[in-house]
Coordinates of C-alpha atoms in Angstrom, one line a residue:
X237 CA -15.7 -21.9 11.5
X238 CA -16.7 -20.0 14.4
X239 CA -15.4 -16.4 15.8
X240 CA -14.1 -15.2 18.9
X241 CA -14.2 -11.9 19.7
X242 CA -10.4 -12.3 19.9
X243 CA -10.2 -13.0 16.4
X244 CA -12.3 -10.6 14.9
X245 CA -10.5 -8.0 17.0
X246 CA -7.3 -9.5 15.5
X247 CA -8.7 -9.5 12.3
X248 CA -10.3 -5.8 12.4
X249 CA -7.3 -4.6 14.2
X250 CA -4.9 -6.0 10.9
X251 CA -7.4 -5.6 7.9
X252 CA -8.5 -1.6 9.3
X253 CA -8.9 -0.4 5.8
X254 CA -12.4 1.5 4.5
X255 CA -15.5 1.3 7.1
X256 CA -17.7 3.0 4.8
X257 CA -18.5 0.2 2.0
X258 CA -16.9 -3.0 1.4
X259 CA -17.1 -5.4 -1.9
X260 CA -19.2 -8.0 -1.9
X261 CA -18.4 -11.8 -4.0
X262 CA -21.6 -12.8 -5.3
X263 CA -20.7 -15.4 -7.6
X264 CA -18.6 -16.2 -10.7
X265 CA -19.8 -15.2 -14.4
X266 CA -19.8 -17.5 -16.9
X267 CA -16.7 -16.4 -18.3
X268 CA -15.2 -17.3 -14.8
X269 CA -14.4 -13.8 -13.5
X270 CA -15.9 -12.6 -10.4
X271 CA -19.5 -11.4 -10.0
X272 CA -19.1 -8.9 -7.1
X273 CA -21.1 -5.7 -5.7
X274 CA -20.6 -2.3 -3.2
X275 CA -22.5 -2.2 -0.6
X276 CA -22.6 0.8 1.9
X277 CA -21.9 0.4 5.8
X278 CA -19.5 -1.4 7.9
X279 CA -17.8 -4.7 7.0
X280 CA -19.1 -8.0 7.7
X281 CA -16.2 -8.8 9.6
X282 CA -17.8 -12.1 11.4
X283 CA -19.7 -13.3 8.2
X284 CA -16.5 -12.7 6.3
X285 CA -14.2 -14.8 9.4
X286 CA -17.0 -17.4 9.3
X287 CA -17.5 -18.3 5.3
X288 CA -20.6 -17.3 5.4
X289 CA -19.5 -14.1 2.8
X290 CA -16.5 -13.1 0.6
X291 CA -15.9 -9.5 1.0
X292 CA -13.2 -7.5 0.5
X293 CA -12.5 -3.7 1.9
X294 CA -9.7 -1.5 0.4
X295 CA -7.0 -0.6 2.7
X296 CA -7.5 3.2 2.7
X297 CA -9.2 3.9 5.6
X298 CA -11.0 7.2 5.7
X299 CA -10.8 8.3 9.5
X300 CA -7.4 7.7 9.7
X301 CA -6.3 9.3 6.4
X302 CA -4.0 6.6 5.4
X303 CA -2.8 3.0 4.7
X304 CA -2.1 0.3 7.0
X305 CA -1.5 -2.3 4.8
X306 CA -0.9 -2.9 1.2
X307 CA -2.6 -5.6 -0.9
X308 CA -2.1 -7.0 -4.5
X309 CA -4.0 -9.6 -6.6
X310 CA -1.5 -12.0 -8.6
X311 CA -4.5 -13.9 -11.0
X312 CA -2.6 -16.4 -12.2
X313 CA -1.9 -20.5 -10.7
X314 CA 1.6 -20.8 -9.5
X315 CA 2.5 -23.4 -7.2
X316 CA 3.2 -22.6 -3.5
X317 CA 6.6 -23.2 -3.8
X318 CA 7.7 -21.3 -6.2
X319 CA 5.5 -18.3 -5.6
X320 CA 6.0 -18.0 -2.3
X321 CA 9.8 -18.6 -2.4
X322 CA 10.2 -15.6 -5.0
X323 CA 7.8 -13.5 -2.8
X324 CA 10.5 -14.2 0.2
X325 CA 13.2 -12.9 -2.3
X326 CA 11.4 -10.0 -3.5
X327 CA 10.5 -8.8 -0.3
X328 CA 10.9 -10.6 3.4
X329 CA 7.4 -8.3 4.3
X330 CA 5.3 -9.6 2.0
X331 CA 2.7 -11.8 3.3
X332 CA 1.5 -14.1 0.4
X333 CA -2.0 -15.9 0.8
X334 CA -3.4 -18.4 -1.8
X335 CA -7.2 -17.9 -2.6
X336 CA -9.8 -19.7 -2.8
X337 CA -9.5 -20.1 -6.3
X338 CA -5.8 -20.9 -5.9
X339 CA -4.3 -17.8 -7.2
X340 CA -2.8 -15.3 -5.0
X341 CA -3.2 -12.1 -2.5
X342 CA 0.1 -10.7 -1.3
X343 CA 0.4 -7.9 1.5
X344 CA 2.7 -5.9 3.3
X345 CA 1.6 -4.5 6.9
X346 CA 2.8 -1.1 8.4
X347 CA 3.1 -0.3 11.8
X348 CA 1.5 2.8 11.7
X349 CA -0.7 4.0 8.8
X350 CA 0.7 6.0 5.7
X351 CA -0.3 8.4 3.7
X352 CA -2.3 7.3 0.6
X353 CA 0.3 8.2 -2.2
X354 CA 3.2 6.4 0.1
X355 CA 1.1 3.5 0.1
X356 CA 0.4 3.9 -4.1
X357 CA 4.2 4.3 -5.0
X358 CA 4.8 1.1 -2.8
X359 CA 2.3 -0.5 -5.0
X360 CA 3.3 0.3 -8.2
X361 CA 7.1 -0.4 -7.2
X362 CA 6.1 -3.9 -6.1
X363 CA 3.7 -4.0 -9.3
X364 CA 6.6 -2.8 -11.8
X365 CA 9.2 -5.6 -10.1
X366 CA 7.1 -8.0 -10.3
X367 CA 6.3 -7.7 -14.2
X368 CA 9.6 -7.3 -15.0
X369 CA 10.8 -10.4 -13.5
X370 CA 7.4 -12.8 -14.2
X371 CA 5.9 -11.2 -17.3
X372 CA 3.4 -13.6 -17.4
X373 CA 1.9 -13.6 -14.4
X374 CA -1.5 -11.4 -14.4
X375 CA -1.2 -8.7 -11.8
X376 CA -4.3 -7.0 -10.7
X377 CA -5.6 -4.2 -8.0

């Protein structure tokens, strides 16, 4: 896949979280879990857009002082349907994106960026909903 400078703008402007480090996938473990590093500096944005790497950056974003999006892992398989349906229930923000793996990110974007505990307490809200309504499903970060 190739970038335009539109889309990485897009992409920067969306996913403007911390510009100091970023994690980087390096492969899966033999128990299947990811095998992942830090490494210091700027984002790959354009290597991440192309494929070539799987990073990821957290969403606080240190010049800013804040949050402009939210993001939470959901490691277990459900199918589209049904995750995605119960997502739109939960919460008509939430933007839910099946990895790679074919588990699931979900997000919620803000306008503006929040402070870091408004963005926790939305977390753990979303985090503490969605336990007690699929106890089985495997939430993480």
């Amino acid at each position: 896949m190739t970038a335009t400078q539109t889309t990485i703008n897009q992409f920067q402007g969306i996913f403007s979280g911390y510009q100091k480090g970023y994690g980087l996938l390096i492969g899966y473990k033999q128990n299947g879990k990811k095998d992942a590093i830090w490494r210091l500096g700027n984002p790959p944005i354009v290597k991440h857009i192309t494929g070539e790497e799987t990073i990821g950056i957290s969403p606080y974003n240190n010049s800013k002082r804040g949050c402009r999006y939210i993001g939470i892992d959901i490691d277990t398989e459900v199918p589209p349907q049904e995750f995605c349906s119960y997502m739109w229930k939960l919460n008509h923000q939430i933007f839910p994106f099946m990895t790679h793996n074919g588990r699931w990110h979900i997000y919620i974007f803000f306008d503006d960026f929040i402070p870091v505990d408004a963005a926790t307490k939305q977390i753990e809200d979303l985090k503490k909903k969605i336990k007690k309504d699929k106890s089985t499903w495997k939430i993480d970060h």
